[in-house]
XYZ file of C-alpha atoms in Angstrom:
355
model
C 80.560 110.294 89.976
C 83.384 112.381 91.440
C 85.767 114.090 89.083
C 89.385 113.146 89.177
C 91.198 115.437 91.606
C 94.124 117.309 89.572
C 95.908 119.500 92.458
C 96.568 118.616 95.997
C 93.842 118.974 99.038
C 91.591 119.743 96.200
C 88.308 118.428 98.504
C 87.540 121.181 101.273
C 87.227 119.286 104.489
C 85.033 120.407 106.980
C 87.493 120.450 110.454
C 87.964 121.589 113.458
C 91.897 122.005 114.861
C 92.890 122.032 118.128
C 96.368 123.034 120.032
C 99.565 123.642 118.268
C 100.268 126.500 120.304
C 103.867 126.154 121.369
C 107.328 127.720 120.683
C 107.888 125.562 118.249
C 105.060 124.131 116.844
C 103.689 125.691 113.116
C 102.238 128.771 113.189
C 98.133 129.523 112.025
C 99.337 131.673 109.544
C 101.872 129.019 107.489
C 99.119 126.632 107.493
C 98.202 125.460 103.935
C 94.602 123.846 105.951
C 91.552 124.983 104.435
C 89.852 128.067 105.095
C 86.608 126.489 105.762
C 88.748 125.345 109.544
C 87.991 126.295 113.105
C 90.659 126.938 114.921
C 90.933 126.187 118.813
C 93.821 127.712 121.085
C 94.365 125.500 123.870
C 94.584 126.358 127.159
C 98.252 127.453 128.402
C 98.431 125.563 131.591
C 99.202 122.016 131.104
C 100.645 119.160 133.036
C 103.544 117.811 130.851
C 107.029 119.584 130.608
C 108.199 121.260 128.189
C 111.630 120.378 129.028
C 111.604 116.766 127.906
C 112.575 116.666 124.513
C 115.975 114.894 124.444
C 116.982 115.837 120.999
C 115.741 117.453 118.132
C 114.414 116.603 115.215
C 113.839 118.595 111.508
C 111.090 116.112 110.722
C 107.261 115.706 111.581
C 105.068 113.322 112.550
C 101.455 112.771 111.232
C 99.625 110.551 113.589
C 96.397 108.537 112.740
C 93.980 107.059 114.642
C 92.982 104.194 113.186
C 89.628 104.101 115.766
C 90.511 102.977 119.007
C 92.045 105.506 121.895
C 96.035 103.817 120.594
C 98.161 107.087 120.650
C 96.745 108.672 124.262
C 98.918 110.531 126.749
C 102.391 108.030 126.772
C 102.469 108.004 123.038
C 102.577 112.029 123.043
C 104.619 112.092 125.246
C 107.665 109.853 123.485
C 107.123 111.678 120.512
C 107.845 114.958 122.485
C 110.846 113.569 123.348
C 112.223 112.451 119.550
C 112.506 116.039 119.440
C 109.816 115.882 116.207
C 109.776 119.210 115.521
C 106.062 119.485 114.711
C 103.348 116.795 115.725
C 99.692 116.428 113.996
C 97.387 113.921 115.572
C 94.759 113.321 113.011
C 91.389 111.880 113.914
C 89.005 109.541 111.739
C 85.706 110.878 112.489
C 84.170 113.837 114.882
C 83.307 111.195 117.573
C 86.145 112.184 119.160
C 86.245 112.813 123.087
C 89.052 113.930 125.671
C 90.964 115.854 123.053
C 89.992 119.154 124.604
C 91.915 117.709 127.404
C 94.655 116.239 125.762
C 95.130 119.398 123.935
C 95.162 121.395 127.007
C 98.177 119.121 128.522
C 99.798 118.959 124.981
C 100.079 121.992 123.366
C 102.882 120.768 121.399
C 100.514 118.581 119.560
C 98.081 119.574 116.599
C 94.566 117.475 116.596
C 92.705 117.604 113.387
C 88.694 116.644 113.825
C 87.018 115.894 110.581
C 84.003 117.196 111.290
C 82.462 114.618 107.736
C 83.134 111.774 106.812
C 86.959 110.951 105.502
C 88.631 107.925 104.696
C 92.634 107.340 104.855
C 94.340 109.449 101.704
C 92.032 112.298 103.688
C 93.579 111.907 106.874
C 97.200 111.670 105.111
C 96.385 115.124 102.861
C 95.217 116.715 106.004
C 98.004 115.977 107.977
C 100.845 116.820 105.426
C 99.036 119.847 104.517
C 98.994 121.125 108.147
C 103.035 120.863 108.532
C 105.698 123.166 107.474
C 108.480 120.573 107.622
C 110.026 119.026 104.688
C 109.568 115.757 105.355
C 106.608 113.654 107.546
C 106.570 110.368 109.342
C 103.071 109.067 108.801
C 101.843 106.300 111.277
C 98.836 104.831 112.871
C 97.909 105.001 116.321
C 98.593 101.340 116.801
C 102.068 101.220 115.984
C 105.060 100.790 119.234
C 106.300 104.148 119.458
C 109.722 104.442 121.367
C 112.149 106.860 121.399
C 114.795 105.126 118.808
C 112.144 105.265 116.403
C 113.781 107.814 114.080
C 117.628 107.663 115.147
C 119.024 111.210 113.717
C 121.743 109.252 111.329
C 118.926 107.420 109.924
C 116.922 110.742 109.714
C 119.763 112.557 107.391
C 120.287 109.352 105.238
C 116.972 109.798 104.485
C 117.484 113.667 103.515
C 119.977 112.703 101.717
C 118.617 110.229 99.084
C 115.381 112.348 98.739
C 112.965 109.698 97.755
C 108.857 110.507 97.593
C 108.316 107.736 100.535
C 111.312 105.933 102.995
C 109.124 102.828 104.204
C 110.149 100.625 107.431
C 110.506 96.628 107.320
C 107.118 96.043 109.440
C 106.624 93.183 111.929
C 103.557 92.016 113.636
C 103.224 92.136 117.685
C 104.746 88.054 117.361
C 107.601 89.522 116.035
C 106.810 88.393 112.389
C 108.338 89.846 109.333
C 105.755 91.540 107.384
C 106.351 90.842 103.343
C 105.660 94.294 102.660
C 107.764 94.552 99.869
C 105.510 94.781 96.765
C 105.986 94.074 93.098
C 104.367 95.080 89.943
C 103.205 91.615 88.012
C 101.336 91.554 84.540
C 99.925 88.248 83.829
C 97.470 87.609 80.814
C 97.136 91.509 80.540
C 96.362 92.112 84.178
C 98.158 94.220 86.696
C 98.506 92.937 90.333
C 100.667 93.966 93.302
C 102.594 90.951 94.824
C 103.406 91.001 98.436
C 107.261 89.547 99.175
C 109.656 89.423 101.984
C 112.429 92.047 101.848
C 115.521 90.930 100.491
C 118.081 93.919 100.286
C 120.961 93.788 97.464
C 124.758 93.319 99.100
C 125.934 96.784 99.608
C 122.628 98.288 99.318
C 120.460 100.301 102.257
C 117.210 99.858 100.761
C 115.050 98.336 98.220
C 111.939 99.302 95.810
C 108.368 98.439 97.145
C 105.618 99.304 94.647
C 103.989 101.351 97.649
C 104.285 101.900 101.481
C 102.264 99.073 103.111
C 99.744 100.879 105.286
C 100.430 104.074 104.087
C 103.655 103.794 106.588
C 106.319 105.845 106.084
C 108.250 109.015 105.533
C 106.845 111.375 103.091
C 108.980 114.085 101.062
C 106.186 116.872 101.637
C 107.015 118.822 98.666
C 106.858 115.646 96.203
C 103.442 114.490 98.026
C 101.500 117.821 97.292
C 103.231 117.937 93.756
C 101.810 114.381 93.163
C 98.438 115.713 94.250
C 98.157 113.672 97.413
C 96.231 110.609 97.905
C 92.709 110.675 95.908
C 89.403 111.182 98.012
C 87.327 109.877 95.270
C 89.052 106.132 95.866
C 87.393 105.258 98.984
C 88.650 101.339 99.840
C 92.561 102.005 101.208
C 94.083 99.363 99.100
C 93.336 100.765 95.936
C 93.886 104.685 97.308
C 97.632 103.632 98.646
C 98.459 101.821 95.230
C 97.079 104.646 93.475
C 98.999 106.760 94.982
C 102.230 105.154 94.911
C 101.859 103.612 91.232
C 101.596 107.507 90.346
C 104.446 108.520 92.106
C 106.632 105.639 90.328
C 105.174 106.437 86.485
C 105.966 110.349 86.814
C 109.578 109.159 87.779
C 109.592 108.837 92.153
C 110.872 106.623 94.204
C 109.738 104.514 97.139
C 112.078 102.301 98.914
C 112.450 100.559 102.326
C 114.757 101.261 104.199
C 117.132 98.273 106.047
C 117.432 100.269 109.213
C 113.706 102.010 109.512
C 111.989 99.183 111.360
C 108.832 99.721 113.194
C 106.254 96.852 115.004
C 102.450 97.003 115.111
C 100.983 96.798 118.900
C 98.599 93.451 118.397
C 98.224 91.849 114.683
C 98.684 93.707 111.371
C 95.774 95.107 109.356
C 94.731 93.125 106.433
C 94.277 94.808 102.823
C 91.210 94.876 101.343
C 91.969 94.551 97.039
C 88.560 94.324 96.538
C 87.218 94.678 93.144
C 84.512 98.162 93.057
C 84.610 101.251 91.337
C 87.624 102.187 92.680
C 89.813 99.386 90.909
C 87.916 100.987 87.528
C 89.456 104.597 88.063
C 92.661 103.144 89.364
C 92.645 100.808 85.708
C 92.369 104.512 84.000
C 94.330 106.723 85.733
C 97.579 104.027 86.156
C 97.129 101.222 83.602
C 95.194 102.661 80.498
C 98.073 105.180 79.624
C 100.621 104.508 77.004
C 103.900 106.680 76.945
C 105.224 107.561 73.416
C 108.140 109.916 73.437
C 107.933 112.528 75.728
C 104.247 112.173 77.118
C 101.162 109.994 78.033
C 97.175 109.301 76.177
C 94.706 106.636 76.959
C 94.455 105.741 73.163
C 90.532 105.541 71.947
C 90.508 101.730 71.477
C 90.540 100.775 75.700
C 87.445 102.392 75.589
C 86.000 99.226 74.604
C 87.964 96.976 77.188
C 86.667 99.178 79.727
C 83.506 99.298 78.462
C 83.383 95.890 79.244
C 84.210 95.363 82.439
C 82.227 98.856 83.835
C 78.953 97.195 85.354
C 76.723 100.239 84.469
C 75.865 101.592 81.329
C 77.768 102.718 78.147
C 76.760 105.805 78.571
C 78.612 106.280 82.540
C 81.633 104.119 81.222
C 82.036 106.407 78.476
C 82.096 109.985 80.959
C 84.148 107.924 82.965
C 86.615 107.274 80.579
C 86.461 110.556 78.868
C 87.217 111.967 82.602
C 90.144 110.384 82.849
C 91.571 110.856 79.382
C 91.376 114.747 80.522
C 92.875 113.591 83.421
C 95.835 112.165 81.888
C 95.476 115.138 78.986
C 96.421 117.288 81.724
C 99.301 115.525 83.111
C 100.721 113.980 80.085
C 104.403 115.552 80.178
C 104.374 114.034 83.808
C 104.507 110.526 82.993
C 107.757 109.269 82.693
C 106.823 105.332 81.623
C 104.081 103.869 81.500
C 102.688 100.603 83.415
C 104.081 97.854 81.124
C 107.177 99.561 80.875
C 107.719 99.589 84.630
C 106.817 95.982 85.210
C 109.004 94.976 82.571
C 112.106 96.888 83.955
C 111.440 96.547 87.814
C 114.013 93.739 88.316
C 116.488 95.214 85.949
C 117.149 98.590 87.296
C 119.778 98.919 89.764
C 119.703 99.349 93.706
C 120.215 102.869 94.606
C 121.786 103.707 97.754
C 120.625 105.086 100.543
């Protein structure tokens, strides 16, 4: 059993990085990637011009491949011209092929090659930890990429309100509002996320979602690595996003769509896996065990029991789980700013911030 991560890009990926050679791409030596890295220099002839870029742009972009060849040569090429001022492509496995090539024609562009096996909050850490900027548009590979995708008013509204995570109103290749706007629900003493359509308050820019859907969105870089990142040890996506997210929200953050971020899936959205595994049992721990009193957080003695029950293993692994994550919550006790009954309870009742 892995141990609870406590600090950001705690696991030590095995990579390889290629490109990210130009003017004004991040430099080797600001890099927060892992020393265990190999580092590429592409080639510095290349077919695309420099001189493209029709704007500029304080913010990067992490881009994932979700498996299929999405992103290639046109997609590169439009984010070049957003004027992004750094751009990470980040792969999902070493089966990777043409990005020797790709690198070579892009040396704007940053590709990340796991050289083990990674699952999404992986890709996500390695990508934010590879960028100097202070804030990071994370998308897949499969979403339509066009050159209004991050106007530059939208861009400083978003500086402005400093959440955690800005998320976009999402709509399938039909055209189809996604209901990507989750809520917290406890019913009979269990915690769900419910999916709704976005409905903004009169006067108000954006709305709470209990987490990005898909990861999608932009990412305050400094509140990210203070959260710790996504979790490696939570391999099924649904649980590692809401994780993630239902951290960020009980040590006081904010994650909000935003009524003018709006962004379209080429071909039909992915569907979330919720699963029931392991990973549900650490999430139960680390999000809804804890009880605030005061000023901090403890998983009091007595869940032991509850958990005990539903852990489909012995007493014996319950028990070092749960111990683990009482020291996990030990740790960060003065973090928590509610606690998961609390925020259900008040999710309605707080008011609409402004964008």
């Amino acid at each position: 059993m892995n141990t609870i991560p406590l600090i950001f890009d705690e696991r030590n990926i095995q990579r390889t990085v290629l490109g990210g050679t130009s003017a004004f791409a991040l430099s080797s030596d600001s890099c927060i990637g892992s020393p265990a890295e190999t580092r590429k220099t592409a080639a510095e002839q290349n077919t695309f011009s420099l001189s493209r870029r029709t704007s500029e742009n304080p913010f990067a972009v992490v881009l994932l491949n979700r498996g299929g060849n999405h992103y290639c040569s046109q997609n590169l090429e439009t984010l070049y011209s957003c004027g992004f001022k750094e751009i990470v492509v980040v792969e999902n496995s070493g089966k990777s092929y043409g990005l020797e090539e790709l690198s070579q024609r892009f040396p704007f562009a940053k590709f990340i090659i796991p050289l083990e096996e990674v699952n999404c909050g992986d890709m996500i850490n390695m990508g934010i930890a590879e960028i100097g900027s202070p804030f990071a548009l994370v998308i897949w590979d499969n979403i339509k990429i066009t050159e209004s995708i991050l106007p530059s008013s939208l861009a400083e509204k978003i500086k402005a309100a400093d959440f955690l995570c800005t998320a976009p109103l999402l709509e399938s290749d039909s055209v189809r509002s996604l209901p990507v706007c989750i809520k917290p629900q406890i019913s009979k003493n269990i915690f769900s996320a419910q999916p709704e359509a976005v409905r903004f308050n009169s006067g108000s820019d954006s709305v709470k979602t209990l987490y990005p859907f898909d990861f999608i969105g932009i990412y305050n870089r400094e509140k990210f690595m203070r959260l710790g990142g996504f979790d490696y040890t939570l391999h099924i996506p649904y649980w590692q996003n809401l994780d993630f997210a239902l951290r960020a929200w009980l040590w006081g953050e904010q994650i909000r769509i935003n009524r003018f971020f709006r962004l379209g899936y080429e071909g039909e959205a992915p569907l979330e896996d919720s699963s029931a595994d392991y990973a549900q049992l650490t999430f139960f721990l680390k999000n809804c065990a804890p009880v605030v009193r005061l000023d901090y957080a403890y998983i009091p003695l007595v869940r032991f029991f509850d958990f005990c029950r539903r852990y489909p293993e012995s007493p014996f692994k319950a028990l070092r789980l749960f111990s683990a994550a009482r020291s996990w919550v030990h740790t960060n006790c003065f973090r928590f700013k509610t606690d998961i009954g609390r925020l259900t309870k008040n999710w309605e009742k707080e008011i609409e911030a402004d964008v």
